[in-house]
CSV table of C-alpha atoms in Angstrom, one decimal:
chain,number,residue,atom,x,y,z
Q,1,MET,CA,0.0,0.0,0.0
Q,2,ALA,CA,1.3,3.5,-0.9
Q,3,THR,CA,2.3,5.7,2.0
Q,4,ASN,CA,2.3,9.5,2.3
Q,5,ARG,CA,5.7,10.9,2.7
Q,6,GLN,CA,5.9,14.1,4.8
Q,7,VAL,CA,8.5,16.6,5.9
Q,8,VAL,CA,8.1,17.8,9.5
Q,9,LEU,CA,9.8,20.2,11.9
Q,10,ARG,CA,12.3,18.3,14.0
Q,11,SER,CA,13.8,21.3,15.8
Q,12,ARG,CA,13.7,25.1,15.7
Q,13,PRO,CA,16.5,26.8,13.8
Q,14,ASP,CA,19.0,29.0,15.6
Q,15,GLY,CA,19.7,31.5,12.9
Q,16,ASN,CA,20.1,30.0,9.4
Q,17,PRO,CA,18.0,26.8,9.1
Q,18,VAL,CA,20.0,23.6,8.4
Q,19,PRO,CA,18.6,20.3,7.0
Q,20,ASP,CA,18.8,18.7,10.5
Q,21,ASN,CA,16.0,21.0,11.6
Q,22,PHE,CA,13.7,18.9,9.4
Q,23,ALA,CA,12.8,15.2,9.3
Q,24,MET,CA,11.1,12.8,7.0
Q,25,ALA,CA,8.0,11.0,8.2
Q,26,GLU,CA,5.4,8.6,6.7
Q,27,ALA,CA,1.6,8.3,7.2
Q,28,ASP,CA,-1.3,6.6,5.5
Q,29,ILE,CA,-2.7,8.5,2.5
Q,30,PRO,CA,-5.7,10.4,3.9
Q,31,VAL,CA,-9.2,9.8,2.8
Q,32,PRO,CA,-11.3,12.8,1.9
Q,33,GLY,CA,-14.5,13.3,3.8
Q,34,GLU,CA,-17.7,15.3,2.9
Q,35,GLY,CA,-16.8,18.5,1.0
Q,36,GLU,CA,-13.1,17.5,0.8
Q,37,MET,CA,-10.8,16.4,-1.9
Q,38,LEU,CA,-7.4,14.6,-2.0
Q,39,ILE,CA,-4.7,16.5,-3.7
Q,40,ARG,CA,-1.6,15.0,-5.3
Q,41,ASN,CA,1.0,17.7,-4.6
Q,42,LEU,CA,3.2,18.4,-7.6
Q,43,TYR,CA,5.3,21.6,-7.0
Q,44,ILE,CA,6.3,23.2,-3.7
Q,45,SER,CA,6.9,27.0,-3.7
Q,46,MET,CA,10.0,27.7,-1.5
Q,47,GLU,CA,9.2,30.9,0.3
Q,48,PRO,CA,11.3,33.0,2.7
Q,49,ALA,CA,8.2,33.6,4.8
Q,50,ILE,CA,8.3,29.9,5.8
Q,51,ARG,CA,11.3,30.8,8.0
Q,52,GLY,CA,9.1,32.8,10.3
Q,53,TRP,CA,6.7,29.9,10.9
Q,54,LEU,CA,9.6,27.8,12.3
Q,55,ASP,CA,10.2,30.0,15.3
Q,56,ASP,CA,8.2,29.8,18.5
Q,57,ASN,CA,6.6,33.2,18.3
Q,58,ASP,CA,3.4,34.8,17.0
Q,59,ALA,CA,5.1,37.7,15.2
Q,60,ASN,CA,3.8,36.6,11.8
Q,61,TYR,CA,0.7,36.4,9.8
Q,62,PHE,CA,0.4,32.6,10.4
Q,63,ALA,CA,0.7,30.7,13.7
Q,64,PRO,CA,4.1,29.1,14.3
Q,65,LEU,CA,4.5,25.4,13.5
Q,66,ALA,CA,4.8,22.9,16.4
Q,67,ILE,CA,7.6,20.5,16.7
Q,68,GLY,CA,6.6,17.4,14.7
Q,69,GLU,CA,4.2,19.4,12.6
Q,70,LYS,CA,4.3,19.3,8.8
Q,71,ILE,CA,6.0,22.2,7.0
Q,72,ARG,CA,3.6,24.2,4.8
Q,73,SER,CA,4.0,26.1,1.6
Q,74,PRO,CA,2.1,27.4,-1.3
Q,75,MET,CA,1.6,24.4,-3.6
Q,76,VAL,CA,0.4,23.4,-7.0
Q,77,GLY,CA,-1.3,20.0,-7.1
Q,78,ARG,CA,-3.8,17.8,-8.9
Q,79,VAL,CA,-7.2,16.6,-7.6
Q,80,VAL,CA,-7.2,12.8,-7.5
Q,81,GLN,CA,-10.4,12.2,-5.4
Q,82,SER,CA,-13.2,14.7,-4.9
Q,83,ASN,CA,-16.2,15.0,-2.6
Q,84,ASN,CA,-16.4,18.7,-3.3
Q,85,PRO,CA,-18.9,19.8,-6.1
Q,86,GLY,CA,-16.6,22.7,-7.0
Q,87,PHE,CA,-13.7,20.5,-8.0
Q,88,ALA,CA,-13.4,17.6,-10.3
Q,89,VAL,CA,-10.8,14.9,-10.5
Q,90,GLY,CA,-8.0,16.2,-12.7
Q,91,ASP,CA,-8.4,19.8,-11.7
Q,92,ILE,CA,-5.1,21.7,-11.0
Q,93,VAL,CA,-5.2,23.7,-7.8
Q,94,PHE,CA,-3.1,26.2,-5.9
Q,95,ALA,CA,-3.3,26.2,-2.1
Q,96,LEU,CA,-1.3,26.5,1.1
Q,97,LEU,CA,-0.6,22.8,1.8
Q,98,ALA,CA,1.9,20.6,3.6
Q,99,TRP,CA,5.2,19.3,2.3
Q,100,GLU,CA,3.9,15.8,1.6
Q,101,ASP,CA,2.8,13.7,-1.3
Q,102,TYR,CA,-0.9,13.9,-0.7
Q,103,SER,CA,-3.0,16.6,1.2
Q,104,ILE,CA,-6.7,17.0,2.1
Q,105,ALA,CA,-8.2,20.3,1.0
Q,106,SER,CA,-11.6,21.8,1.3
Q,107,ASP,CA,-13.3,25.2,0.8
Q,108,ALA,CA,-11.7,26.2,4.1
Q,109,THR,CA,-8.2,25.6,2.9
Q,110,ILE,CA,-6.1,28.8,2.8
Q,111,VAL,CA,-5.8,30.5,-0.7
Q,112,LEU,CA,-7.4,27.4,-2.4
Q,113,GLN,CA,-8.2,28.1,-6.0
Q,114,LYS,CA,-8.7,26.2,-9.2
Q,115,LEU,CA,-6.0,27.2,-11.7
Q,116,PRO,CA,-6.9,28.3,-15.3
Q,117,VAL,CA,-3.9,26.4,-16.6
Q,118,ALA,CA,-2.7,27.3,-20.0
Q,119,ALA,CA,-1.5,24.3,-22.1
Q,120,ASP,CA,1.7,26.1,-23.2
Q,121,MET,CA,2.8,27.0,-19.7
Q,122,PRO,CA,4.8,24.7,-17.4
Q,123,LEU,CA,2.8,23.8,-14.3
Q,124,SER,CA,5.8,24.9,-12.2
Q,125,TYR,CA,5.2,28.5,-13.4
Q,126,TYR,CA,2.0,28.6,-11.3
Q,127,VAL,CA,4.1,28.7,-8.1
Q,128,GLY,CA,6.5,31.3,-9.7
Q,129,PRO,CA,5.8,33.9,-12.4
Q,130,LEU,CA,2.2,32.9,-12.7
Q,131,GLY,CA,1.8,32.3,-9.0
Q,132,GLY,CA,2.6,34.3,-5.9
Q,133,SER,CA,6.0,35.5,-7.0
Q,134,GLY,CA,5.1,37.1,-10.3
Q,135,LEU,CA,1.7,38.3,-9.2
Q,136,THR,CA,3.2,39.9,-6.1
Q,137,GLY,CA,5.7,41.7,-8.2
Q,138,TYR,CA,3.1,43.0,-10.7
Q,139,ILE,CA,0.5,44.0,-8.2
Q,140,GLY,CA,3.0,45.6,-5.8
Q,141,LEU,CA,4.4,47.8,-8.5
Q,142,HIS,CA,1.1,48.8,-9.9
Q,143,GLU,CA,-1.2,49.1,-6.9
Q,144,VAL,CA,1.2,49.9,-4.0
Q,145,GLY,CA,4.0,51.6,-5.9
Q,146,ARG,CA,1.7,53.3,-8.4
Q,147,MET,CA,4.4,52.9,-11.1
Q,148,LYS,CA,4.4,55.2,-14.0
Q,149,VAL,CA,6.5,55.7,-17.2
Q,150,GLY,CA,9.9,57.3,-16.4
Q,151,ASP,CA,10.1,56.2,-12.8
Q,152,THR,CA,13.3,54.9,-11.4
Q,153,VAL,CA,12.6,51.6,-9.6
Q,154,VAL,CA,15.2,50.0,-7.3
Q,155,MET,CA,14.7,46.3,-6.6
Q,156,SER,CA,16.3,44.5,-3.7
Q,157,ALA,CA,16.9,40.8,-4.0
Q,158,ALA,CA,17.0,41.7,-7.6
Q,159,MET,CA,17.5,38.2,-9.0
Q,160,GLY,CA,15.2,36.5,-6.6
Q,161,ALA,CA,11.8,35.0,-7.3
Q,162,VAL,CA,9.9,38.3,-7.1
Q,163,GLY,CA,12.7,40.6,-8.1
Q,164,HIS,CA,13.6,39.1,-11.5
Q,165,ILE,CA,10.0,39.1,-12.7
Q,166,ALA,CA,9.1,42.5,-11.2
Q,167,ALA,CA,12.1,44.1,-12.8
Q,168,GLN,CA,11.0,43.0,-16.2
Q,169,VAL,CA,7.5,44.2,-15.6
Q,170,ALA,CA,8.9,47.6,-14.6
Q,171,LYS,CA,11.0,47.8,-17.8
Q,172,LEU,CA,8.0,46.9,-19.9
Q,173,ARG,CA,6.1,49.8,-18.3
Q,174,GLY,CA,8.9,52.2,-19.3
Q,175,CYS,CA,10.8,52.5,-16.0
Q,176,ARG,CA,14.6,52.7,-15.3
Q,177,VAL,CA,15.4,49.7,-13.1
Q,178,VAL,CA,18.3,49.3,-10.7
Q,179,GLY,CA,19.0,46.1,-8.9
Q,180,ILE,CA,20.5,45.4,-5.5
Q,181,LEU,CA,21.9,41.9,-5.2
Q,182,GLY,CA,24.7,39.8,-3.6
Q,183,SER,CA,27.0,38.1,-6.1
Q,184,ALA,CA,29.0,38.8,-9.3
Q,185,GLU,CA,27.0,36.0,-11.1
Q,186,LYS,CA,23.7,37.6,-10.1
Q,187,ALA,CA,25.0,41.0,-11.3
Q,188,ARG,CA,26.0,39.5,-14.7
Q,189,LEU,CA,22.6,37.8,-15.2
Q,190,ALA,CA,20.8,41.0,-14.2
Q,191,MET,CA,22.6,43.2,-16.7
Q,192,GLU,CA,23.1,40.8,-19.6
Q,193,GLU,CA,19.9,38.8,-19.6
Q,194,TYR,CA,17.2,40.4,-17.4
Q,195,GLY,CA,17.3,44.1,-18.6
Q,196,TYR,CA,18.5,45.9,-15.5
Q,197,ASP,CA,19.9,49.4,-16.2
Q,198,ALA,CA,22.4,49.2,-13.3
Q,199,VAL,CA,23.1,47.0,-10.4
Q,200,VAL,CA,24.7,47.3,-6.9
Q,201,ASN,CA,26.4,44.2,-5.4
Q,202,TYR,CA,26.1,44.9,-1.7
Q,203,ARG,CA,28.8,42.3,-0.9
Q,204,ASP,CA,31.3,44.2,-3.0
Q,205,THR,CA,31.1,47.7,-1.4
Q,206,ASP,CA,31.8,49.3,2.0
Q,207,ASP,CA,29.6,52.2,1.1
Q,208,LEU,CA,26.1,50.9,0.2
Q,209,VAL,CA,24.6,54.4,0.1
Q,210,GLY,CA,27.3,55.7,-2.1
Q,211,ALA,CA,27.0,52.7,-4.5
Q,212,ILE,CA,23.2,53.2,-4.7
Q,213,ARG,CA,23.6,56.9,-5.4
Q,214,ALA,CA,26.1,56.2,-8.1
Q,215,ALA,CA,23.6,53.8,-9.8
Q,216,CYS,CA,20.6,56.3,-9.5
Q,217,PRO,CA,22.1,59.8,-8.9
Q,218,GLU,CA,18.7,61.5,-9.1
Q,219,GLY,CA,17.2,59.1,-6.5
Q,220,ALA,CA,14.5,56.4,-6.6
Q,221,ASP,CA,10.8,57.0,-7.2
Q,222,ILE,CA,10.0,53.4,-6.1
Q,223,PHE,CA,11.9,51.1,-3.9
Q,224,TYR,CA,10.6,47.5,-4.1
Q,225,ASP,CA,11.9,46.0,-0.9
Q,226,ASN,CA,12.2,42.3,-0.5
Q,227,VAL,CA,15.0,42.5,2.1
Q,228,GLY,CA,14.6,45.2,4.8
Q,229,GLY,CA,17.5,45.7,7.3
Q,230,ALA,CA,20.6,47.6,6.1
Q,231,THR,CA,19.4,47.7,2.5
Q,232,LEU,CA,16.2,49.5,3.5
Q,233,ASP,CA,18.2,51.8,5.8
Q,234,ALA,CA,20.4,52.8,2.9
Q,235,MET,CA,17.5,53.3,0.5
Q,236,LEU,CA,15.8,55.7,2.9
Q,237,VAL,CA,18.4,58.3,2.1
Q,238,CYS,CA,18.4,57.5,-1.6
Q,239,MET,CA,14.7,58.2,-2.3
Q,240,LYS,CA,13.3,61.1,-4.2
Q,241,ASP,CA,10.9,63.3,-2.3
Q,242,PHE,CA,7.4,61.7,-2.3
Q,243,GLY,CA,9.0,58.4,-3.2
Q,244,ARG,CA,7.1,55.1,-2.6
Q,245,ILE,CA,8.5,52.1,-0.8
Q,246,VAL,CA,6.8,48.8,-1.6
Q,247,SER,CA,7.4,46.6,1.4
Q,248,CYS,CA,7.1,43.0,0.1
Q,249,GLY,CA,9.5,41.1,2.4
Q,250,MET,CA,12.2,41.5,5.1
Q,251,ILE,CA,14.4,38.5,4.5
Q,252,ALA,CA,17.4,40.2,6.2
Q,253,GLY,CA,15.7,39.5,9.5
Q,254,TYR,CA,14.0,36.2,9.0
Q,255,ASN,CA,16.9,34.2,10.4
Q,256,GLN,CA,17.1,36.4,13.5
Q,257,SER,CA,13.6,37.2,14.4
Q,258,ASP,CA,14.4,37.8,18.1
Q,259,THR,CA,17.0,40.5,17.1
Q,260,PRO,CA,16.0,41.9,13.8
Q,261,PRO,CA,18.5,44.3,12.1
Q,262,PRO,CA,18.0,47.9,13.1
Q,263,VAL,CA,16.8,50.7,10.8
Q,264,TYR,CA,18.3,54.1,11.7
Q,265,ASN,CA,17.1,56.4,9.0
Q,266,LEU,CA,13.3,56.4,9.5
Q,267,TRP,CA,13.4,60.2,9.9
Q,268,GLN,CA,13.8,60.3,6.2
Q,269,MET,CA,10.1,59.1,6.0
Q,270,VAL,CA,9.3,62.6,7.3
Q,271,ALA,CA,12.1,64.6,5.7
Q,272,ARG,CA,11.4,63.2,2.2
Q,273,GLN,CA,7.7,62.8,2.7
Q,274,LEU,CA,7.9,59.2,1.7
Q,275,GLU,CA,5.2,56.5,1.7
Q,276,MET,CA,6.0,53.0,2.8
Q,277,LYS,CA,3.3,50.3,2.7
Q,278,GLY,CA,3.4,46.6,3.3
Q,279,PHE,CA,1.0,44.3,1.5
Q,280,LEU,CA,-0.1,40.7,1.1
Q,281,LEU,CA,-1.3,39.3,-2.2
Q,282,PRO,CA,-4.7,38.1,-0.9
Q,283,ALA,CA,-5.7,41.7,-0.2
Q,284,PHE,CA,-5.6,42.4,-3.9
Q,285,ALA,CA,-7.5,39.3,-5.1
Q,286,ASP,CA,-9.5,41.4,-7.5
Q,287,LYS,CA,-6.4,42.4,-9.3
Q,288,ILE,CA,-5.0,38.9,-9.8
Q,289,PRO,CA,-6.8,38.1,-13.1
Q,290,GLU,CA,-5.4,41.2,-14.8
Q,291,ALA,CA,-1.9,40.5,-13.5
Q,292,LEU,CA,-2.0,36.8,-14.5
Q,293,ALA,CA,-3.2,37.7,-18.0
Q,294,ALA,CA,-0.5,40.3,-18.5
Q,295,ILE,CA,2.4,38.1,-17.2
Q,296,GLU,CA,1.2,35.1,-19.1
Q,297,GLY,CA,1.0,37.1,-22.3
Q,298,TRP,CA,4.5,38.6,-21.9
Q,299,ILE,CA,6.0,35.1,-21.2
Q,300,ARG,CA,4.3,33.8,-24.4
Q,301,GLU,CA,5.6,36.7,-26.4
Q,302,GLY,CA,9.2,36.3,-25.0
Q,303,LYS,CA,9.1,39.6,-23.3
Q,304,ILE,CA,9.5,38.1,-19.8
Q,305,LYS,CA,12.2,35.5,-19.2
Q,306,VAL,CA,11.7,33.0,-16.3
Q,307,LEU,CA,14.6,31.8,-14.2
Q,308,GLU,CA,13.8,28.7,-12.2
Q,309,ASN,CA,16.0,27.0,-9.6
Q,310,ARG,CA,14.3,23.7,-9.5
Q,311,ARG,CA,15.2,20.5,-7.7
Q,312,VAL,CA,13.4,17.1,-7.8
Q,313,GLY,CA,12.5,14.9,-4.8
Q,314,LEU,CA,10.5,15.5,-1.7
Q,315,ALA,CA,13.5,14.5,0.4
Q,316,GLU,CA,15.4,17.4,-1.1
Q,317,ALA,CA,13.0,20.0,0.3
Q,318,PRO,CA,14.9,20.8,3.5
Q,319,ALA,CA,18.3,21.3,1.8
Q,320,LEU,CA,16.7,23.4,-1.0
Q,321,PHE,CA,14.9,25.6,1.6
Q,322,CYS,CA,18.2,26.1,3.5
Q,323,ASP,CA,19.9,27.1,0.3
Q,324,LEU,CA,17.2,29.7,-0.3
Q,325,MET,CA,17.6,31.1,3.2
Q,326,SER,CA,21.4,31.3,2.9
Q,327,GLY,CA,21.1,33.5,-0.3
Q,328,ARG,CA,22.7,30.8,-2.5
Q,329,THR,CA,19.8,30.5,-4.9
Q,330,ILE,CA,19.0,32.5,-8.0
Q,331,GLY,CA,15.5,33.0,-9.6
Q,332,LYS,CA,12.4,31.2,-8.4
Q,333,THR,CA,13.2,28.3,-6.1
Q,334,VAL,CA,10.8,25.4,-6.6
Q,335,LEU,CA,10.7,21.7,-5.6
Q,336,GLU,CA,9.2,19.2,-7.9
Q,337,ILE,CA,7.8,16.3,-5.9
Q,338,ASP,CA,9.0,13.0,-7.3
Q,339,LEU,CA,6.2,10.6,-8.3
Q,340,VAL,CA,5.9,7.5,-6.3
Q,341,ASP,CA,3.0,5.0,-6.1
Q,342,GLU,CA,-0.2,6.8,-7.0
Q,343,ALA,CA,-3.3,6.7,-4.9
Q,344,ALA,CA,-5.6,7.3,-7.8
């Protein structure tokens, strides 16, 4: 009889997570009850936000995981059994599910939606450019940053899952785009293949403010912040008056939630009359169809290039997540769950 492989939290990380913080477990494949369905999970979206759920505190938008509890992620999967009239066997769905082969879902499952899958798009794209990463970039720029032609947009984590898509969206909208990133290889890719006008390698300078000012001497209209910490602090003195800061993530502090990196330059919010707004994608659910159609069209036309960092095998999930949180990954980090015995 087939079993349901799972990845659970073995211990809480102290700083950067390591593979030993996780463990593999097995259980019976669950049986869907009334109104439920059985999902065969296919692609796990590796997200920095997961790191916050591994700590024993409530300073997050989801409750922390208990020791022994299954790790959760945004996921794309296929319905293999259904007792829910809204979903049929074979439907492809997106939801917040566990790192396991099979999950039970219902109308109460967080962010559950049936995906309008295009035949010419890889399914993995629906956890990346056509999923949370790409949609977050598009909506953050348009709805929170109020992007317009001619704006200078600075993107931190410039070659990450959100950054490399959002930068291309900004270029397509007629903006000048500057990337902040952390390696020579990321800098090369950004400039040679992903359309950045300038980049700053924060690991290669002792004067981050000076490097940013050299890359955008007139200042930034929009700072799309995936990092927080010292990068946000530097950008606060590199913004134009009335600039907009789109606060998407704070990965600089995710591995040290008890002692997050300080930000000293908040006075610039007043001095430069800046706006800074955090956002979560579900708050803009009505904008998702527009964003999805636009990004899908640009990919199809070759105007947006997708960079995936994909690994295969559920047992590889802990190591891949640890690579993500160490800054070693480029592009969208996604795990393809290897197929084992099928339940249906």
